[in-house]
Coordinates of C-alpha atoms in Angstrom, one line a residue:
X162 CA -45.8 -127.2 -84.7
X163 CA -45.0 -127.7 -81.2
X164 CA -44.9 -131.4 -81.9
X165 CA -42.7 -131.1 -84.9
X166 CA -40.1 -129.5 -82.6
X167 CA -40.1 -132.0 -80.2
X168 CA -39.8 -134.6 -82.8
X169 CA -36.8 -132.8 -83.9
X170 CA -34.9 -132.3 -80.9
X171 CA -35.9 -135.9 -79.9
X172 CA -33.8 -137.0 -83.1
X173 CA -31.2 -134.9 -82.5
X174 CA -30.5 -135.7 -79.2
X175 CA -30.6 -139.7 -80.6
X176 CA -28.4 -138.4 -83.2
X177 CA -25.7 -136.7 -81.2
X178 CA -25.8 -139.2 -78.3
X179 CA -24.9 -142.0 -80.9
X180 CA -22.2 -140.0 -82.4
X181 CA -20.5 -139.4 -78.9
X182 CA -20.9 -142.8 -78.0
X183 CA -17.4 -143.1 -80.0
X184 CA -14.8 -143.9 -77.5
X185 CA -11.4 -143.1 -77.8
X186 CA -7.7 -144.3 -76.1
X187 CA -4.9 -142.1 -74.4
X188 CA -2.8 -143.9 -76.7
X189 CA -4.8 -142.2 -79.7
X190 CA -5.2 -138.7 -77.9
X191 CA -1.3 -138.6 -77.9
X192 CA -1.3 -139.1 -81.7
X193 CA -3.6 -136.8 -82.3
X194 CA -2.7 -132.8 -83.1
X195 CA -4.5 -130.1 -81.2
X196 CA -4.1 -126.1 -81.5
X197 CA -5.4 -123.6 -78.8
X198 CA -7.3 -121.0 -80.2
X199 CA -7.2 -117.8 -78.3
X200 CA -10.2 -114.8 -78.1
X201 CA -8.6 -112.0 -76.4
X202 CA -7.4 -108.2 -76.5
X203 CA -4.1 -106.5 -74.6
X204 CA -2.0 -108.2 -72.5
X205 CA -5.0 -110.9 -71.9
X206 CA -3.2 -114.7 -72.8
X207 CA -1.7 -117.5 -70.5
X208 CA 1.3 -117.1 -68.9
X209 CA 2.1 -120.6 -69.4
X210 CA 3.1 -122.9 -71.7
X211 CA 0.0 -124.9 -72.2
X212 CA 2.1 -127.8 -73.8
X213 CA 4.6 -128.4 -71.1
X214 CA 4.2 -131.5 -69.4
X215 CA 1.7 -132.4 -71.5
X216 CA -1.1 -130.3 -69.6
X217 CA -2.9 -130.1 -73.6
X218 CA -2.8 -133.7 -73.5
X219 CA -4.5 -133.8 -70.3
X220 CA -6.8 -131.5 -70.7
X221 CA -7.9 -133.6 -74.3
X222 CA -8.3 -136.5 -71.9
X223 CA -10.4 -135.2 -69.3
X224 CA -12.5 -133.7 -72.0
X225 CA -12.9 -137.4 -73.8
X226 CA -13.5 -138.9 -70.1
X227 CA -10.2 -140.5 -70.2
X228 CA -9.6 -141.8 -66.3
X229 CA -6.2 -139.5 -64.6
X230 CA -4.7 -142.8 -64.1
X231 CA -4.3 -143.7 -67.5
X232 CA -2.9 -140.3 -68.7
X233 CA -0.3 -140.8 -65.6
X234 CA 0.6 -144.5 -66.4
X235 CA 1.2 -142.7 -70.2
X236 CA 3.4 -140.1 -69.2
X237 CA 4.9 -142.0 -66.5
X238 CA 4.4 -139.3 -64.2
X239 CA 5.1 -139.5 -60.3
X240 CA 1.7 -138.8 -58.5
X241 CA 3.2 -136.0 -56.5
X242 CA 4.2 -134.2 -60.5
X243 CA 0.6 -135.2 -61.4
X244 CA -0.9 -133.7 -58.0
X245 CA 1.2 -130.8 -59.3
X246 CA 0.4 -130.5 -62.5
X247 CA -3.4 -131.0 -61.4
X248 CA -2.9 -128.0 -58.5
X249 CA -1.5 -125.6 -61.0
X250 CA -3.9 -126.2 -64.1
X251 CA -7.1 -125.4 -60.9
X252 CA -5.0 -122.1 -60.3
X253 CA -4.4 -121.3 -63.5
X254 CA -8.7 -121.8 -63.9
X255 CA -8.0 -124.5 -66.8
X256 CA -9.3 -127.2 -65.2
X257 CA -12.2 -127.9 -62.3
X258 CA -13.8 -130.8 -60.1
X259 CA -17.5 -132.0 -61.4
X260 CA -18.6 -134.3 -59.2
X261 CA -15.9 -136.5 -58.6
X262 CA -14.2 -136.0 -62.0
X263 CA -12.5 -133.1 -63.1
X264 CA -12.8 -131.5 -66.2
X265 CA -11.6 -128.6 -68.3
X266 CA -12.9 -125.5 -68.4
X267 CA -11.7 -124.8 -71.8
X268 CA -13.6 -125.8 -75.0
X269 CA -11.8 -128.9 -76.3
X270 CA -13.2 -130.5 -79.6
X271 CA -11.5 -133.5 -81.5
X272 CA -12.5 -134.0 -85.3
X273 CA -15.4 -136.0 -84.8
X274 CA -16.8 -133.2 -82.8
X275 CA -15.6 -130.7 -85.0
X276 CA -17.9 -132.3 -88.1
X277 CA -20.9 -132.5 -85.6
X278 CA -20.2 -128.8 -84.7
X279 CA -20.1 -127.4 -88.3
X280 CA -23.1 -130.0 -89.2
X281 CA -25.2 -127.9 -86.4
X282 CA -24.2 -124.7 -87.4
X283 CA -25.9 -125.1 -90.7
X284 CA -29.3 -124.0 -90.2
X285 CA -28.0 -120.8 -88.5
X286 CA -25.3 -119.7 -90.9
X287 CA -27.7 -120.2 -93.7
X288 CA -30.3 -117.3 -92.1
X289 CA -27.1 -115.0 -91.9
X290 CA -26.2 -115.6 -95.7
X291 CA -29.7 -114.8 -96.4
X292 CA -29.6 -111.7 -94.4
X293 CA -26.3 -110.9 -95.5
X294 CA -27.8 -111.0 -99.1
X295 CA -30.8 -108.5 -98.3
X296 CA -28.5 -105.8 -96.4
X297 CA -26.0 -106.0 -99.1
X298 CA -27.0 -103.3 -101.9
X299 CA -26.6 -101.1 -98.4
X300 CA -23.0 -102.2 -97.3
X301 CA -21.8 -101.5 -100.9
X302 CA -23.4 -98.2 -101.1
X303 CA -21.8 -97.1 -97.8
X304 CA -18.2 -98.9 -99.3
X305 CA -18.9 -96.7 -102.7
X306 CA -18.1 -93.2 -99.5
X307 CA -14.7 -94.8 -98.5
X308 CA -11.3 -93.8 -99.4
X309 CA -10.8 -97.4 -100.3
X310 CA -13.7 -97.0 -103.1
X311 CA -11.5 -94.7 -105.2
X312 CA -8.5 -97.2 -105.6
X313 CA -10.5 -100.9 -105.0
X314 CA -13.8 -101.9 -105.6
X315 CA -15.8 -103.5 -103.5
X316 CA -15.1 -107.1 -104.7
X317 CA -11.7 -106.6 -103.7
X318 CA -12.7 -105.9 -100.0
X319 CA -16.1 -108.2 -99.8
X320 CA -14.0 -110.8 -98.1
X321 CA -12.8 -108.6 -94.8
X322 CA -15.9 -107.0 -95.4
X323 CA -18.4 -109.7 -95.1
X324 CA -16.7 -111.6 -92.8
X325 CA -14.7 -110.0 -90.7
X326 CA -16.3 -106.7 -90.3
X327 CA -20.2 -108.0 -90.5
X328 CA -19.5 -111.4 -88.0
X329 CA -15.6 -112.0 -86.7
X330 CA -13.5 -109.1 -85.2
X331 CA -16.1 -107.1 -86.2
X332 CA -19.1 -108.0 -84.1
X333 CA -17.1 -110.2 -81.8
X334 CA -17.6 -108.0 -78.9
X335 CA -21.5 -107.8 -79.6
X336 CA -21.8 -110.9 -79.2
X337 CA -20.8 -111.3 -76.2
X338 CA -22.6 -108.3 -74.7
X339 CA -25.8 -108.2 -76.7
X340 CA -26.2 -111.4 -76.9
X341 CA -24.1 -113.4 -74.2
X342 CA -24.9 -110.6 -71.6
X343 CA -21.5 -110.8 -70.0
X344 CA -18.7 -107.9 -70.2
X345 CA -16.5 -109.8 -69.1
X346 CA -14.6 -112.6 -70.3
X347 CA -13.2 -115.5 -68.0
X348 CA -10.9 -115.2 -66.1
X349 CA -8.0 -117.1 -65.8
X350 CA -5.6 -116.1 -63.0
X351 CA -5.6 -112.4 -63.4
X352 CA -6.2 -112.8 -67.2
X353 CA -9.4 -112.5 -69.3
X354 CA -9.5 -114.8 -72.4
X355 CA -11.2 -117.4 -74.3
X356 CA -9.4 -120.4 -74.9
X357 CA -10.0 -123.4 -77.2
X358 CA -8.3 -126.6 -78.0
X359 CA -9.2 -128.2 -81.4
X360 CA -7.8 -131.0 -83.9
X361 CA -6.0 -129.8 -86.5
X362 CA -3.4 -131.7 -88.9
X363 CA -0.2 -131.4 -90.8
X364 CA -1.7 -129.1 -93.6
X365 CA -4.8 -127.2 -92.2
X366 CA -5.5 -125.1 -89.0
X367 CA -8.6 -126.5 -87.0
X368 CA -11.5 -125.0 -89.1
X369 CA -10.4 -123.1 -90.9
X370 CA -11.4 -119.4 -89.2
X371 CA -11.9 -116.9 -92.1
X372 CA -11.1 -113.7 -92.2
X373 CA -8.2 -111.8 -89.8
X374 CA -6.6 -108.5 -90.6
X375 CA -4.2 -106.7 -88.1
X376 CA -3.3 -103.2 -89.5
X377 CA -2.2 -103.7 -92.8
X378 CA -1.7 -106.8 -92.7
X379 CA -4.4 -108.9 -94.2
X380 CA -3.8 -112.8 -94.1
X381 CA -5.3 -115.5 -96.1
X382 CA -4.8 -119.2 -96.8
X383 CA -4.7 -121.7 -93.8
X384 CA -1.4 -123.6 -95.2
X385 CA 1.3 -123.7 -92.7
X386 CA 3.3 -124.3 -95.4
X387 CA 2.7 -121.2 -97.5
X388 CA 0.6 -118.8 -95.2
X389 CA -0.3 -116.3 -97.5
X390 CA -0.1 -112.8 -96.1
X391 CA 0.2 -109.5 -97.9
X392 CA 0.9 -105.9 -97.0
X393 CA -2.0 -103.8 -97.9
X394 CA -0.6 -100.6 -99.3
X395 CA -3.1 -98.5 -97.5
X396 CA -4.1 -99.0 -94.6
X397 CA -7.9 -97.9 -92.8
X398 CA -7.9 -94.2 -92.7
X399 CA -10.0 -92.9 -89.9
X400 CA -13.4 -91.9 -91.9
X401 CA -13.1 -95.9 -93.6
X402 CA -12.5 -96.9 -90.0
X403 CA -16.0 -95.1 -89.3
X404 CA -17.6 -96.9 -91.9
X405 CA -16.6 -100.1 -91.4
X406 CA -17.9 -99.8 -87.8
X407 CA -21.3 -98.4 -89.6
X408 CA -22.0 -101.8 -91.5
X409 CA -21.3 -103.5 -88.7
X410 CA -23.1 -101.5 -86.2
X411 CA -26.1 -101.7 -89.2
X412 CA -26.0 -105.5 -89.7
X413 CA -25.8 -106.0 -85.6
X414 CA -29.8 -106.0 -85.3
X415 CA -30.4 -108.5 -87.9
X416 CA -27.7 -110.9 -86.8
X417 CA -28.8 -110.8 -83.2
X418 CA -32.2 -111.7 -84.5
X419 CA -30.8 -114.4 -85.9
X420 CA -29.0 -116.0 -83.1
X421 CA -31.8 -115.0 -80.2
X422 CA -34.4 -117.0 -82.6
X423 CA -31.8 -120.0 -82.4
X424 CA -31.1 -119.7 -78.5
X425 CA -33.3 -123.4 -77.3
X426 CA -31.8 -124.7 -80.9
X427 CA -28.0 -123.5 -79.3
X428 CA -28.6 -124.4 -75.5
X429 CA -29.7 -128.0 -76.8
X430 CA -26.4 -128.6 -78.7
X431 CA -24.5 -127.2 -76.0
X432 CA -26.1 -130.0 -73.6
X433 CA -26.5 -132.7 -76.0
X434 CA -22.9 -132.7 -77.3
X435 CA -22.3 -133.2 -73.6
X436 CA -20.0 -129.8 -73.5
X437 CA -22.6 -128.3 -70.1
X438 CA -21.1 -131.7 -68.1
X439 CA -17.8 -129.0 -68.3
X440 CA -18.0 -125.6 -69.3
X441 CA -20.0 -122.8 -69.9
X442 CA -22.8 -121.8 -72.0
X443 CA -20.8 -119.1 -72.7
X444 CA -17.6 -120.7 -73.1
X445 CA -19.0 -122.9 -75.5
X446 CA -21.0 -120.4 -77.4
X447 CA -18.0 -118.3 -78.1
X448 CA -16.1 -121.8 -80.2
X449 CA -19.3 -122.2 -81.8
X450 CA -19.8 -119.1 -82.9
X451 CA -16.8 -119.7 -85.4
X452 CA -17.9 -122.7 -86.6
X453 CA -21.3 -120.7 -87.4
X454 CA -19.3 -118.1 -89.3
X455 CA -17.4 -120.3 -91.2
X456 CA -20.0 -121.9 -92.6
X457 CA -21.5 -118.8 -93.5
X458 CA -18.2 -117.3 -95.0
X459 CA -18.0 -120.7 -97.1
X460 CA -22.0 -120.4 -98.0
X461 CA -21.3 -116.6 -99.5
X462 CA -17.8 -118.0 -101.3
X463 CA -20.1 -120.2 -103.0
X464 CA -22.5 -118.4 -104.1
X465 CA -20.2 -115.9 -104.7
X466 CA -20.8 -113.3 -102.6
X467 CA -17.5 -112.6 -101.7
X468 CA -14.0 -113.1 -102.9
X469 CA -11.4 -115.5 -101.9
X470 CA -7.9 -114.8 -102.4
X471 CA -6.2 -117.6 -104.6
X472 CA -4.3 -120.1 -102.6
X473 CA -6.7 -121.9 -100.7
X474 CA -8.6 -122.0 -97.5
X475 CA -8.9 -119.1 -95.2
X476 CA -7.9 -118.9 -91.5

């Protein structure tokens, strides 16, 4: 067995390697279309515009190993601007020196990554679905006590439900406490927040993230052109807010199982994709962790598991 694991990683890390060997221009990273992502709560975001001077841009090249001088011979910046622009992205904790290189300290992912990143994610979202599958007769039964049970049935709600409650905002939290063992997120001049910068395109948000609800307002679709967004006319009393924590609190064991048991399978991505030459386990972990549920919110849609509103994607 031990062999067939080292046979495995052996081609994966051939596999990956190959697939970052893929160079790219500053010309192209200037075409390109990236959107931050942000993981946060209160008053926790930058205080900056991250696309002023083209600090996004820069921080996309360092990521893709792009040499400073060519993203200042782009921009046509003076070197005391760059040296500037430099000095305030290391205060602002976006950016740090490797070596002799610096690089961000931000996830960054182009598309190519992006397809790697979902591709990896596969074996682990498919053990969730499955455990989703066995601890669902219970989630429905504790949906059947809810005030929401006596006006909508639990098809209606399966999609918050199973993915936001069970994985995203949900568990969110546990993650990084139960299974990142931090309580902390980083910190970023005075703020704590994740932040991550990934490819998108005219049309479609960067991977599509399923499942957000603020209040009443649930959203769904990932069109920018017709972001679909509707007013639930109830919102989460306190003894469905109870019960929603319940399921999730419930499912929390098995899910944990899931990604401890995939730990050397995750810390072997996370170097292999080349993402520990400049961030954090954690850091990366966090991005990932998105993709993972993703995958897992489009394994259930398929096999219908849950419901998807009409309209398209989700975000």
């Amino acid at each position: 067995m031990k062999k067939i694991t080292l046979l495995v990683l052996l081609f994966l890390s051939l596999f990956i390697n190959q697939a970052n060997a893929q160079t790219i221009n500053i010309d192209q990273i200037f075409t390109k279309k990236f959107k931050g992502n942000l993981i946060s709560s209160d008053d926790n975001f930058p205080d900056f515009s991250i696309g002023k001077d083209s600090m996004n841009f820069l921080l996309i090249s360092l990521h893709e190993n792009i040499n400073i001088s060519n993203f200042k011979s782009k921009t046509k910046f003076s070197d005391t601007k760059l040296d500037s622009i430099i000095h305030f992205l290391e205060g602002k904790n976006f950016i740090h020196r490797i070596g002799n290189q610096y690089k961000p300290t931000v996830f960054v992912a182009d598309a190519e990554e992006e397809i790697n990143l979902y591709k990896y994610a596969l074996p682990i979202s498919k053990e969730i679905v499955e455990a989703v599958k066995v601890s669902l007769p219970s989630i429905e039964e504790k949906y059947t006590k809810s005030d929401l049970a006596q006006t909508q049935t639990f098809n209606d709600w399966s999609f918050n439900i199973l993915s936001n409650v069970l994985m995203d905002n949900g568990q969110i939290k546990n993650i990084e406490q139960e299974f990142l063992k931090t309580t902390s997120r980083p910190q970023r001049n005075g703020k704590y927040y994740y932040l991550s910068l990934m490819e998108s395109n005219d049309k479609n948000e960067p991977f599509a993230i399923y499942g957000k609800q603020i209040g009443a307002i649930h959203i769904n679709g990932n069109t920018k052109t017709g972001l679909k967004v509707t007013f639930i006319d109830n919102k989460l009393s306190f003894s469905d807010g109870k019960i929603f924590n319940k399921i999730a609190h419930d499912f929390l064991p098995h899910l944990l199982t899931i990604l401890e048991s995939k730990r050397k399978y995750a810390e072997n991505i996370y170097k292999e994709m080349g993402y520990s030459k400049e961030i954090t386990f954690n850091e990366f972990y966090i991005a990932w962790y998105h993709f993972i549920n993703t995958k897992a919110f489009k394994l259930m849609a398929e096999e219908n598991l849950l419901k998807v509103s009409v309209g398209g994607n989700i975000i």
